Tab-separated table of C-alpha atoms in Angstrom:
chain	number	residue	atom	x	y	z
O	1190	MET	CA	0.000	0.000	0.000
O	1191	VAL	CA	2.834	2.362	0.885
O	1192	LYS	CA	4.558	1.545	-2.420
O	1193	GLU	CA	1.329	2.312	-4.335
O	1194	GLN	CA	1.017	5.600	-2.450
O	1195	CYS	CA	4.604	6.592	-3.302
O	1196	MET	CA	4.016	5.758	-6.970
O	1197	GLY	CA	0.788	7.777	-6.891
O	1198	THR	CA	2.645	10.705	-5.351
O	1199	ALA	CA	5.427	10.479	-7.959
O	1200	ALA	CA	2.867	10.366	-10.787
O	1201	SER	CA	1.062	13.391	-9.309
O	1202	ARG	CA	4.343	15.306	-9.101
O	1203	ILE	CA	5.204	14.524	-12.733
O	1204	TYR	CA	1.700	15.493	-13.900
O	1205	LEU	CA	1.729	18.768	-11.956
O	1206	SER	CA	5.289	19.622	-13.087
O	1207	LEU	CA	4.241	19.172	-16.704
O	1208	LEU	CA	1.074	21.177	-16.195
O	1209	PHE	CA	2.909	24.029	-14.457
O	1210	TRP	CA	5.453	24.130	-17.278
O	1211	VAL	CA	2.689	24.349	-19.901
O	1212	THR	CA	0.699	26.900	-17.888
O	1213	GLY	CA	3.751	29.065	-17.187
O	1214	ARG	CA	4.742	29.197	-20.838
O	1215	ALA	CA	1.099	29.693	-21.837
O	1216	VAL	CA	0.838	32.770	-19.587
O	1217	GLN	CA	3.918	34.181	-21.295
O	1218	ALA	CA	2.420	33.373	-24.708
O	1219	ALA	CA	-1.032	34.730	-23.771
O	1220	TRP	CA	0.543	38.050	-22.722
O	1221	ARG	CA	1.850	38.373	-26.288
O	1222	THR	CA	-1.381	37.199	-27.942
O	1223	ASP	CA	-4.378	38.346	-25.891
O	1224	ARG	CA	-5.303	41.963	-25.164
O	1225	GLU	CA	-7.152	41.202	-21.923
O	1226	VAL	CA	-4.179	39.347	-20.448
O	1227	ARG	CA	-1.862	42.193	-21.455
O	1228	ARG	CA	-4.230	44.688	-19.803
O	1229	GLU	CA	-4.177	42.700	-16.557
O	1230	PHE	CA	-0.372	42.659	-16.532
O	1231	ASP	CA	-0.239	46.395	-17.338
O	1232	ARG	CA	-1.931	47.035	-13.991
O	1233	LEU	CA	0.833	45.221	-12.123
O	1234	PRO	CA	4.050	47.065	-11.150
O	1235	ASP	CA	7.354	46.498	-12.916
O	1236	LEU	CA	9.577	43.755	-11.403
O	1237	PHE	CA	6.423	42.056	-10.116
O	1238	SER	CA	6.851	38.337	-9.620
O	1239	PHE	CA	4.222	35.688	-9.028
O	1240	ARG	CA	4.752	32.132	-7.850
O	1241	LEU	CA	2.308	29.228	-7.805
O	1242	SER	CA	3.588	26.157	-5.982
O	1243	VAL	CA	2.571	23.083	-4.057
O	1244	TYR	CA	3.476	22.790	-0.356
O	1245	PRO	CA	6.033	21.795	0.901
O	1246	SER	CA	8.486	21.229	-1.934
O	1247	GLY	CA	6.205	20.270	-4.779
O	1248	PRO	CA	6.387	21.585	-8.330
O	1249	GLY	CA	5.793	25.259	-9.061
O	1250	LEU	CA	5.874	28.003	-11.640
O	1251	THR	CA	7.121	31.578	-11.459
O	1252	ILE	CA	6.062	34.447	-13.696
O	1253	MET	CA	7.933	37.746	-13.682
O	1254	LYS	CA	7.124	41.100	-15.206
O	1255	LYS	CA	10.370	42.872	-16.009
O	1256	GLU	CA	10.940	45.940	-18.186
O	1257	GLY	CA	7.475	45.666	-19.702
O	1258	THR	CA	7.720	41.983	-20.661
O	1259	VAL	CA	6.290	38.918	-18.961
O	1260	ARG	CA	8.537	35.857	-18.588
O	1261	TYR	CA	8.084	32.359	-17.271
O	1262	ILE	CA	11.015	31.461	-15.012
O	1263	ARG	CA	12.102	27.874	-14.519
O	1264	GLN	CA	12.188	26.399	-11.029
O	1265	GLY	CA	15.473	27.029	-9.285
O	1266	GLU	CA	16.135	30.399	-10.952
O	1267	GLU	CA	13.555	32.367	-9.000
O	1268	GLY	CA	13.934	34.592	-5.927
O	1269	PRO	CA	11.263	35.529	-3.368
O	1270	ALA	CA	7.986	36.396	-5.080
O	1271	ASP	CA	5.741	39.433	-4.530
O	1272	LEU	CA	2.710	37.201	-4.725
O	1273	HIS	CA	2.896	33.562	-3.696
O	1274	MET	CA	-0.086	31.272	-4.123
O	1275	MET	CA	0.615	28.032	-2.323
O	1276	ILE	CA	-1.540	24.946	-2.809
O	1277	LYS	CA	-1.627	23.255	0.570
O	1278	SER	CA	-0.998	19.672	-0.551
O	1279	LEU	CA	-0.360	17.534	-3.571
O	1280	SER	CA	-3.859	16.023	-3.420
O	1281	HIS	CA	-5.403	19.516	-3.374
O	1282	GLY	CA	-3.208	20.373	-6.372
O	1283	MET	CA	-4.509	17.314	-8.187
O	1284	SER	CA	-8.145	18.295	-7.496
O	1285	LEU	CA	-7.446	21.734	-8.904
O	1286	PHE	CA	-5.407	20.722	-11.927
O	1287	THR	CA	-7.473	17.721	-12.923
O	1288	PHE	CA	-10.260	20.341	-13.068
O	1289	GLN	CA	-12.513	18.724	-10.481
O	1290	GLU	CA	-12.701	22.154	-8.812
O	1291	SER	CA	-12.343	25.687	-10.124
O	1292	THR	CA	-9.698	28.035	-8.688
O	1293	ALA	CA	-12.421	30.047	-6.932
O	1294	LEU	CA	-13.969	26.934	-5.341
O	1295	SER	CA	-10.576	25.650	-4.269
O	1296	ALA	CA	-9.770	28.999	-2.636
O	1297	SER	CA	-13.157	29.055	-0.889
O	1298	ARG	CA	-12.460	25.577	0.527
O	1299	GLY	CA	-9.208	26.894	1.977
O	1300	ARG	CA	-6.978	24.795	-0.255
O	1301	ILE	CA	-4.866	27.700	-1.448
O	1302	ALA	CA	-2.836	29.968	0.842
O	1303	ILE	CA	-2.052	33.411	-0.567
O	1304	TYR	CA	0.934	35.469	0.563
O	1305	GLY	CA	0.882	38.969	-0.926
O	1306	ASP	CA	-1.519	41.620	-2.096
O	1307	LEU	CA	-5.050	40.266	-2.584
O	1308	SER	CA	-5.817	42.635	-5.477
O	1309	TYR	CA	-2.782	41.272	-7.375
O	1310	ALA	CA	-4.032	37.751	-6.619
O	1311	CYS	CA	-7.413	38.617	-8.178
O	1312	SER	CA	-5.646	39.881	-11.327
O	1313	ILE	CA	-3.508	36.754	-11.556
O	1314	VAL	CA	-6.531	34.464	-11.080
O	1315	ARG	CA	-8.267	36.293	-13.949
O	1316	VAL	CA	-5.148	35.752	-16.100
O	1317	LEU	CA	-5.015	32.047	-15.195
O	1318	ASP	CA	-8.725	31.658	-15.988
O	1319	ARG	CA	-8.196	33.289	-19.368
O	1320	VAL	CA	-5.209	31.058	-20.106
O	1321	GLU	CA	-7.189	27.946	-19.132
O	1322	ILE	CA	-9.942	28.985	-21.553
O	1323	TYR	CA	-7.328	29.047	-24.328
O	1324	LEU	CA	-5.562	25.845	-23.312
O	1325	LEU	CA	-8.518	23.597	-22.548
O	1326	PRO	CA	-11.498	22.375	-24.538
O	1327	ARG	CA	-14.724	24.184	-23.670
O	1328	VAL	CA	-16.226	21.252	-21.698
O	1329	ILE	CA	-13.249	21.057	-19.340
O	1330	ALA	CA	-12.596	24.801	-19.186
O	1331	LYS	CA	-16.168	25.389	-17.974
O	1332	ARG	CA	-15.375	23.291	-14.911
O	1333	ALA	CA	-12.036	24.984	-14.339
O	1334	VAL	CA	-13.031	28.643	-14.439
O	1335	LYS	CA	-15.539	30.651	-12.470
O	1336	ARG	CA	-17.275	32.154	-15.532
O	1337	TYR	CA	-16.655	30.949	-19.058
O	1338	GLU	CA	-16.445	33.768	-21.597
O	1339	SER	CA	-15.361	32.828	-25.077
O	1340	PRO	CA	-12.781	35.404	-26.258
O	1341	PRO	CA	-12.964	36.824	-29.788
O	1342	ALA	CA	-10.987	34.884	-32.407
O	1343	LYS	CA	-10.444	32.153	-29.830
O	1344	HIS	CA	-9.297	29.410	-32.159
O	1345	ARG	CA	-6.715	31.547	-33.955
O	1346	LYS	CA	-5.326	32.812	-30.654
O	1347	ARG	CA	-5.371	29.302	-29.178
O	1348	PHE	CA	-3.305	28.070	-32.115
O	1349	MET	CA	-0.814	30.923	-31.634
O	1350	ILE	CA	-0.548	30.233	-27.903
O	1351	TYR	CA	0.094	26.523	-28.439
O	1352	LEU	CA	2.779	27.343	-31.024
O	1353	ARG	CA	4.450	29.769	-28.636
O	1354	VAL	CA	4.259	27.314	-25.716
O	1355	LEU	CA	6.134	24.751	-27.766
O	1356	PHE	CA	8.586	26.819	-29.762
O	1357	SER	CA	9.117	30.307	-28.366
O	1358	PRO	CA	12.333	30.867	-26.358
C	1253	MET	CA	-26.401	61.158	20.810
C	1254	THR	CA	-28.997	60.988	23.549
C	1255	GLY	CA	-28.638	58.656	26.503
C	1256	GLU	CA	-31.563	56.532	25.323
C	1257	ALA	CA	-30.144	56.131	21.818
C	1258	MET	CA	-26.716	55.261	23.202
C	1259	LYS	CA	-28.294	52.680	25.503
C	1260	GLU	CA	-30.166	51.111	22.601
C	1261	LEU	CA	-27.020	51.062	20.466
C	1262	MET	CA	-25.034	49.445	23.266
C	1263	GLN	CA	-27.703	46.786	23.687
C	1264	GLU	CA	-27.636	45.960	20.002
C	1265	LYS	CA	-23.898	46.095	19.395
C	1266	SER	CA	-22.349	44.912	22.647
C	1267	MET	CA	-21.510	41.237	22.742
C	1268	ALA	CA	-19.160	38.532	23.908
C	1269	PHE	CA	-18.544	35.689	21.525
C	1270	ARG	CA	-15.963	32.924	21.773
C	1271	ILE	CA	-14.606	32.256	18.318
C	1272	GLY	CA	-13.806	28.594	17.901
C	1273	PRO	CA	-11.121	26.669	16.058
C	1274	SER	CA	-10.393	26.655	12.317
C	1275	LEU	CA	-12.716	24.089	10.826
C	1276	PHE	CA	-11.784	21.988	7.784
C	1277	SER	CA	-14.540	19.704	6.616
C	1278	GLY	CA	-15.223	17.573	3.556
C	1279	TRP	CA	-13.246	15.333	1.259
C	1280	LYS	CA	-9.464	15.732	1.536
C	1281	ALA	CA	-9.825	17.737	4.750
C	1282	LEU	CA	-7.047	15.676	6.343
C	1283	SER	CA	-4.654	16.891	3.628
C	1284	HIS	CA	-4.724	20.304	5.319
C	1285	ILE	CA	-2.945	18.928	8.390
C	1286	PRO	CA	0.711	19.043	7.185
C	1287	PHE	CA	0.333	22.663	6.066
C	1288	GLU	CA	-1.468	23.688	9.252
C	1289	LEU	CA	1.260	21.997	11.325
C	1290	SER	CA	3.983	23.779	9.416
C	1291	ARG	CA	2.163	27.122	9.732
C	1292	ARG	CA	2.405	26.654	13.495
C	1293	ARG	CA	6.070	25.564	13.264
C	1294	ALA	CA	5.307	22.014	14.376
C	1295	GLN	CA	7.012	19.016	12.773
C	1296	HIS	CA	6.736	16.230	15.347
C	1297	PRO	CA	3.078	15.560	16.070
C	1298	CYS	CA	1.835	13.049	18.560
C	1299	ILE	CA	-1.399	11.236	17.657
C	1300	LEU	CA	-3.666	10.501	20.598
C	1301	HIS	CA	-6.396	7.928	19.972
C	1302	ARG	CA	-8.774	5.518	21.698
C	1303	ASP	CA	-7.646	1.984	22.179
C	1304	ASP	CA	-10.399	0.564	19.975
C	1305	GLU	CA	-11.353	-0.061	16.389
C	1306	GLU	CA	-12.456	3.510	15.735
C	1307	GLY	CA	-9.186	4.887	17.109
C	1308	ALA	CA	-7.143	2.509	14.967
C	1309	TYR	CA	-9.174	3.422	11.872
C	1310	LEU	CA	-8.739	7.171	12.332
C	1311	THR	CA	-5.029	6.800	13.132
C	1312	ARG	CA	-4.440	4.759	9.982
C	1313	ALA	CA	-6.109	7.427	7.812
C	1314	LEU	CA	-4.136	10.148	9.574
C	1315	ARG	CA	-0.781	8.385	9.295
C	1316	SER	CA	-1.229	7.754	5.593
C	1317	CYS	CA	-2.004	11.433	5.042
C	1318	LEU	CA	1.026	12.609	7.069
C	1319	LYS	CA	3.322	10.117	5.353
C	1320	GLN	CA	2.517	11.620	1.942
C	1321	GLU	CA	4.097	14.877	3.107
C	1322	GLY	CA	7.019	13.115	4.799
C	1323	ILE	CA	5.882	13.672	8.401
C	1324	SER	CA	6.251	10.839	10.884
C	1325	ALA	CA	4.143	10.828	14.022
C	1326	VAL	CA	4.198	9.031	17.343
C	1327	SER	CA	0.861	7.452	18.218
C	1328	LEU	CA	-0.384	6.571	21.672
C	1329	THR	CA	-3.624	5.703	23.397
C	1330	GLU	CA	-5.368	8.015	25.831
C	1331	ALA	CA	-4.152	6.044	28.842
C	1332	MET	CA	-0.470	6.538	27.995
C	1333	GLU	CA	1.787	9.447	28.952
C	1334	LEU	CA	2.930	11.926	26.304
C	1335	PRO	CA	6.473	11.412	24.999
C	1336	GLY	CA	9.018	14.207	25.562
C	1337	GLU	CA	9.792	14.926	21.907
C	1338	HIS	CA	6.542	16.261	20.491
C	1339	ASP	CA	5.583	19.762	19.450
C	1340	SER	CA	1.897	19.263	18.662
C	1341	ILE	CA	-0.980	16.936	19.493
C	1342	ILE	CA	-3.497	15.464	17.066
C	1343	ALA	CA	-6.444	13.963	18.944
C	1344	ALA	CA	-8.261	11.432	16.768
C	1345	GLY	CA	-11.667	10.272	17.915
C	1346	ARG	CA	-14.605	11.213	20.065
C	1347	GLY	CA	-15.261	12.687	23.536
C	1348	SER	CA	-12.857	11.060	25.967
C	1349	VAL	CA	-9.799	11.360	23.668
C	1350	GLN	CA	-10.565	14.985	22.962
C	1351	ARG	CA	-10.986	15.819	26.638
C	1352	ARG	CA	-7.750	14.005	27.510
C	1353	ALA	CA	-5.893	15.864	24.743
C	1354	LYS	CA	-7.262	19.219	25.962
C	1355	GLN	CA	-6.017	18.409	29.445
C	1356	LEU	CA	-2.588	17.286	28.240
C	1357	ALA	CA	-1.836	19.980	25.667
C	1358	ALA	CA	0.203	22.871	27.003
C	1359	PRO	CA	-1.219	26.257	25.948
C	1360	GLU	CA	1.675	26.947	23.533
C	1361	ILE	CA	1.361	23.565	21.788
C	1362	PRO	CA	-0.961	23.337	18.767
C	1363	LEU	CA	-3.870	20.976	19.350
C	1364	PHE	CA	-5.683	19.501	16.355
C	1365	SER	CA	-8.843	17.392	16.472
C	1366	VAL	CA	-9.720	14.782	13.894
C	1367	LEU	CA	-13.405	13.968	14.295
C	1368	SER	CA	-15.771	11.470	12.785
C	1369	ASP	CA	-19.570	11.546	12.685
C	1370	ILE	CA	-19.772	10.098	16.203
C	1371	GLN	CA	-19.520	13.073	18.564
C	1372	ASP	CA	-21.043	14.307	21.799
C	1373	CYS	CA	-21.061	17.929	20.554
C	1374	ARG	CA	-18.282	19.120	22.862
C	1375	GLU	CA	-15.198	18.093	20.934
C	1376	ALA	CA	-14.820	21.140	18.707
C	1377	GLY	CA	-15.565	23.677	21.426
C	1378	ARG	CA	-14.402	24.718	24.863
C	1379	ASP	CA	-15.146	21.813	27.138
C	1380	GLU	CA	-15.931	22.805	30.710
C	1381	GLY	CA	-13.193	25.365	31.099
C	1382	LEU	CA	-10.649	23.530	28.962
C	1383	ARG	CA	-9.094	25.082	25.858
C	1384	HIS	CA	-10.605	24.567	22.424
C	1385	PRO	CA	-8.570	22.881	19.662
C	1386	ASP	CA	-6.676	25.096	17.214
C	1387	ALA	CA	-8.073	23.273	14.211
C	1388	VAL	CA	-10.725	20.629	13.630
C	1389	PHE	CA	-10.684	18.236	10.672
C	1390	ILE	CA	-13.691	16.241	9.497
C	1391	ASP	CA	-12.933	14.017	6.530
C	1392	PRO	CA	-15.414	11.362	5.310
C	1393	ALA	CA	-12.421	9.270	4.201
C	1394	SER	CA	-11.613	8.693	7.875
C	1395	PHE	CA	-15.149	7.625	8.853
C	1396	GLN	CA	-15.386	4.058	10.041
C	1397	PRO	CA	-17.751	1.717	8.154
C	1398	CYS	CA	-21.241	2.849	8.960
C	1399	ILE	CA	-23.017	2.489	12.298
C	1400	THR	CA	-26.272	4.344	11.576
C	1401	LYS	CA	-27.560	4.323	15.149
C	1402	LEU	CA	-24.485	6.130	16.477
C	1403	THR	CA	-24.691	8.751	13.721
C	1404	ALA	CA	-28.356	9.355	14.557
C	1405	ASP	CA	-27.470	9.584	18.262
C	1406	SER	CA	-24.899	12.291	17.555
C	1407	ALA	CA	-27.389	14.140	15.362
C	1408	LEU	CA	-29.992	14.072	18.151
C	1409	THR	CA	-27.547	15.572	20.633
C	1410	ALA	CA	-26.678	18.301	18.120
C	1411	LEU	CA	-30.384	18.977	17.560
C	1412	ALA	CA	-30.980	19.361	21.298
C	1413	VAL	CA	-28.071	21.813	21.686
C	1414	CYS	CA	-29.114	23.921	18.695
C	1415	THR	CA	-32.791	23.991	19.702
C	1416	GLU	CA	-31.977	25.014	23.261
C	1417	ALA	CA	-29.861	27.933	22.086
C	1418	LEU	CA	-32.995	29.275	20.383
C	1419	GLN	CA	-34.666	29.604	23.794
C	1420	GLN	CA	-32.727	32.799	24.407
C	1421	ASP	CA	-34.908	35.780	23.702
C	1422	ARG	CA	-32.028	37.993	22.623
C	1423	ILE	CA	-29.831	35.576	20.746
C	1424	HIS	CA	-26.783	37.219	19.188
C	1425	SER	CA	-26.741	37.158	15.394
C	1426	LEU	CA	-23.361	35.341	15.291
C	1427	LEU	CA	-24.666	32.590	17.547
C	1428	TYR	CA	-27.960	32.483	15.662
C	1429	SER	CA	-26.155	31.980	12.361
C	1430	ILE	CA	-24.216	29.015	13.792
C	1431	VAL	CA	-27.408	27.510	15.243
C	1432	ARG	CA	-29.099	27.986	11.885
C	1433	THR	CA	-26.146	26.331	10.125
C	1434	GLY	CA	-26.313	23.358	12.513
C	1435	LEU	CA	-30.064	22.929	11.944
C	1436	LYS	CA	-29.574	23.256	8.204
C	1437	PHE	CA	-26.954	20.483	8.193
C	1438	LEU	CA	-29.283	18.272	10.247
C	1439	HIS	CA	-32.140	18.912	7.848
C	1440	GLN	CA	-29.890	18.184	4.862
C	1441	GLY	CA	-28.745	14.937	6.478
C	1442	ALA	CA	-32.214	13.406	6.350
C	1443	PRO	CA	-32.971	10.578	5.782
C	1444	TRP	CA	-30.337	9.143	8.126
C	1445	ASP	CA	-29.679	6.058	6.087
C	1446	GLY	CA	-25.964	5.757	6.722
C	1447	SER	CA	-25.074	7.430	3.417
C	1448	MET	CA	-21.837	9.390	3.392
C	1449	GLU	CA	-23.761	12.618	2.781
C	1450	SER	CA	-25.913	12.230	5.892
C	1451	ARG	CA	-22.881	11.232	7.964
C	1452	LEU	CA	-20.897	14.278	6.818
C	1453	CYS	CA	-23.918	16.521	7.504
C	1454	THR	CA	-24.159	15.061	11.024
C	1455	ALA	CA	-20.445	15.572	11.682
C	1456	ASN	CA	-20.710	19.206	10.538
C	1457	ALA	CA	-23.849	19.766	12.627
C	1458	CYS	CA	-22.085	18.364	15.710
C	1459	ALA	CA	-19.122	20.703	15.155
C	1460	ALA	CA	-21.547	23.641	14.857
C	1461	ALA	CA	-23.325	22.474	18.023
C	1462	ALA	CA	-19.990	22.391	19.873
C	1463	LEU	CA	-19.444	26.055	18.975
C	1464	VAL	CA	-22.985	26.806	20.130
C	1465	ARG	CA	-22.254	25.075	23.450
C	1466	SER	CA	-19.164	27.239	23.916
C	1467	ASN	CA	-21.332	30.344	23.683
C	1468	SER	CA	-24.645	29.329	25.160
C	1469	PRO	CA	-25.306	27.799	28.584
C	1470	PRO	CA	-26.833	24.310	28.543
C	1471	GLY	CA	-30.603	24.336	28.938
C	1472	ALA	CA	-33.071	21.989	30.526
C	1473	VAL	CA	-32.965	19.235	27.908
C	1474	THR	CA	-29.167	18.985	27.860
C	1475	SER	CA	-28.925	19.117	31.658
C	1476	VAL	CA	-31.658	16.535	32.199
C	1477	SER	CA	-30.285	14.279	29.429
C	1478	GLU	CA	-26.829	14.345	30.937
C	1479	ALA	CA	-28.165	13.609	34.396
C	1480	LEU	CA	-30.220	10.676	33.107
C	1481	HIS	CA	-27.238	9.458	31.101
C	1482	ALA	CA	-25.021	9.687	34.209
C	1483	SER	CA	-27.585	7.725	36.220
C	1484	ALA	CA	-27.418	5.076	33.454
C	1485	PHE	CA	-31.189	5.262	32.985
C	1486	CYS	CA	-30.944	5.963	29.273
C	1487	LEU	CA	-28.716	7.286	26.516
C	1488	ARG	CA	-28.232	11.033	26.162
C	1489	SER	CA	-29.870	10.935	22.748
C	1490	GLU	CA	-32.862	8.931	23.996
C	1491	ALA	CA	-33.503	11.525	26.675
C	1492	SER	CA	-33.092	14.364	24.166
C	1493	ALA	CA	-35.581	12.725	21.804
C	1494	ALA	CA	-38.114	12.369	24.603
C	1495	LEU	CA	-37.694	15.889	25.988
C	1496	LEU	CA	-37.397	17.890	22.775
C	1497	PRO	CA	-41.099	17.880	21.722
C	1498	PRO	CA	-42.279	19.431	25.036
C	1499	LEU	CA	-39.413	21.921	24.870
C	1500	VAL	CA	-40.436	23.028	21.381
C	1501	GLN	CA	-44.059	23.206	22.524
C	1502	ALA	CA	-43.001	25.351	25.494
C	1503	MET	CA	-41.073	27.652	23.159
C	1504	VAL	CA	-44.116	28.024	20.905
C	1505	ASN	CA	-46.361	28.732	23.937
C	1506	ARG	CA	-43.895	31.307	25.203
C	1507	GLN	CA	-43.693	32.914	21.717
C	1508	CYS	CA	-39.929	32.658	21.899
C	1509	SER	CA	-38.521	35.442	19.713
C	1510	SER	CA	-35.539	33.434	18.392
C	1511	LEU	CA	-37.891	30.713	17.188
C	1512	GLU	CA	-39.967	33.399	15.494
C	1513	ILE	CA	-36.853	34.662	13.700
C	1514	LEU	CA	-36.261	31.097	12.470
C	1515	SER	CA	-39.915	30.876	11.403
C	1516	ARG	CA	-39.594	34.095	9.407
C	1517	GLU	CA	-36.781	32.451	7.434
C	1518	ILE	CA	-38.111	28.971	6.826
C	1519	GLY	CA	-41.845	28.998	7.479
C	1520	ASN	CA	-42.667	27.130	10.669
C	1521	GLY	CA	-39.559	26.860	12.881
C	1522	ALA	CA	-41.121	24.457	15.385
C	1523	ALA	CA	-42.319	22.119	12.628
C	1524	TYR	CA	-38.841	22.269	11.051
C	1525	ILE	CA	-37.209	21.097	14.300
C	1526	LEU	CA	-39.828	18.412	14.933
C	1527	ASP	CA	-39.454	17.217	11.351
C	1528	ILE	CA	-35.722	16.665	11.907
C	1529	LEU	CA	-36.523	14.882	15.175
C	1530	GLU	CA	-39.023	12.532	13.529
C	1531	GLY	CA	-36.449	11.662	10.871
C	1532	LEU	CA	-33.973	10.738	13.607
C	1533	ARG	CA	-36.257	8.652	15.831
C	1534	LYS	CA	-36.271	5.494	13.748
C	1535	PRO	CA	-32.527	5.118	12.990
C	1536	SER	CA	-31.624	5.999	16.585
C	1537	GLY	CA	-34.231	3.593	18.015
C	1538	CYS	CA	-35.367	6.260	20.494
C	1539	ASP	CA	-39.098	5.631	20.239
C	1540	ALA	CA	-39.524	2.626	22.471
C	1541	ARG	CA	-38.918	4.091	25.913
C	1542	GLN	CA	-40.139	7.643	25.346
C	1543	SER	CA	-42.953	7.539	27.919
C	1544	ASP	CA	-40.684	5.814	30.486
C	1545	ILE	CA	-38.065	8.491	30.051
C	1546	LEU	CA	-40.607	11.294	30.351
C	1547	HIS	CA	-42.013	9.878	33.556
C	1548	PHE	CA	-38.604	9.201	35.041
C	1549	ALA	CA	-37.390	12.669	34.147
C	1550	PHE	CA	-40.565	14.222	35.526
C	1551	ASN	CA	-40.370	12.338	38.833
C	1552	THR	CA	-36.656	12.902	39.264
C	1553	PHE	CA	-36.536	16.579	38.481
C	1554	GLN	CA	-39.889	17.853	39.669
C	1555	THR	CA	-38.513	18.330	43.151
C	1556	SER	CA	-34.901	19.080	42.216
C	1557	LYS	CA	-34.820	22.815	41.495
C	1558	LYS	CA	-31.103	23.393	41.740
C	1559	ASN	CA	-30.168	23.950	38.103
C	1560	HIS	CA	-32.215	25.715	35.486
C	1561	ALA	CA	-35.166	25.493	37.822
C	1562	GLY	CA	-37.321	27.856	35.780
C	1563	GLN	CA	-36.676	26.174	32.476
C	1564	ILE	CA	-37.063	22.672	33.868
C	1565	LEU	CA	-40.367	23.503	35.558
C	1566	ASP	CA	-41.541	25.215	32.387
C	1567	LEU	CA	-40.618	22.092	30.432
C	1568	PHE	CA	-42.242	19.710	32.871
C	1569	SER	CA	-45.424	21.698	33.151
C	1570	THR	CA	-45.712	21.293	29.373
C	1571	ILE	CA	-45.045	17.554	29.700
C	1572	ASP	CA	-47.622	17.367	32.454
C	1573	GLU	CA	-50.254	19.177	30.393
C	1574	GLY	CA	-49.491	16.805	27.521
C	1575	ALA	CA	-49.807	13.771	29.841
C	1576	GLN	CA	-53.102	14.993	31.279
C	1577	SER	CA	-54.567	15.704	27.881
């Protein structure tokens, strides 16, 4: 049973690492492609950094706004973040990122701890919702976000975002 | 501001309310424990449990959850002494374990409670002058395979506590909202068929009732039930089931204002409470001895006017009228 649990934990870590990598790069790509995402980042100060991670030493992603551009930073290269959203356990992370619960529901159930300014957190959650709408099929995205709003020219932008996730530096 | 206006304002806004522990309930609630431990700088928890099947079941669920986050814990039964090297206590199980943990835990040590659906509605609150736990966790994954009667017993105790709090004519809105939440969970739990939903509703209602108990003195039904339970005449829940209908009737006769507030929200407040009670009678098996219990309670407490004399006499006069009619 313990061995099965360890394997389950390892699989969860791999899944979440992959998902964080895709999401991090997708945020960077969405900032270049989508006007709404760019507007949200414009409201944030320069040198603003955001980190989403799983407690205690699970996978994570860091996004930084520096000199007007938004960059995804790989794990290990980041410093302390201005806004840190910490998912309290791996199993909570799996509920959130297998889209059984939306970000808002997860936060209301106390599964996410937020360190930093709450207004920045609201902006970042809106960005993540927007990115999920681009990344996921409609059926799944509806479960993952609080309110599903189809953006204009969604399919063209989705294609661009996927290209940039895979090939942009 | 005039003196009268100030007096009125003070009456409305002045209050004392004991805020309880953090409450984590629902699926994966136990997964909060490692983070909550770390937030309180604790890394070496000690699990206190009953030396029975329920204790073993809860401890197994707890250990597996802690192991996932790389935390190892010492476990011991309530009769044993605490080891030296621990920085937090996790009490897993019902009444006696929780009381023992509250006695043992130093004020600076975090105390967590892991509860199931079998509670006596004191675990999550301040228990007779003892501290309350820092956090309470109710996770259906840690519930033992179903014993419907015990779940219904716990629900009946919670119903008695919540109903009695409504006797107060000037109930504070914070307390009222917790009472209302407890009653709502009990209503949602029906029918008590041993389904996971009804068990989780009962566990939540009991936790709400424990907070109510911390802020509202026990009334006639709770006092009489506990006395009858102590004299081994009947179970606490059996006594509550027998005494609740006359209590509700007395509240209706007295035009109790808190009950009227409840009625404004949901229609008929008294019928709502009695409806929950009827749903609980069958699974708890509390019907059989109702008249025995009423007579015993009446004979025992008619002359004893030490505690809650007014309320008890009020209650028994209603029972008496009912018996005569």
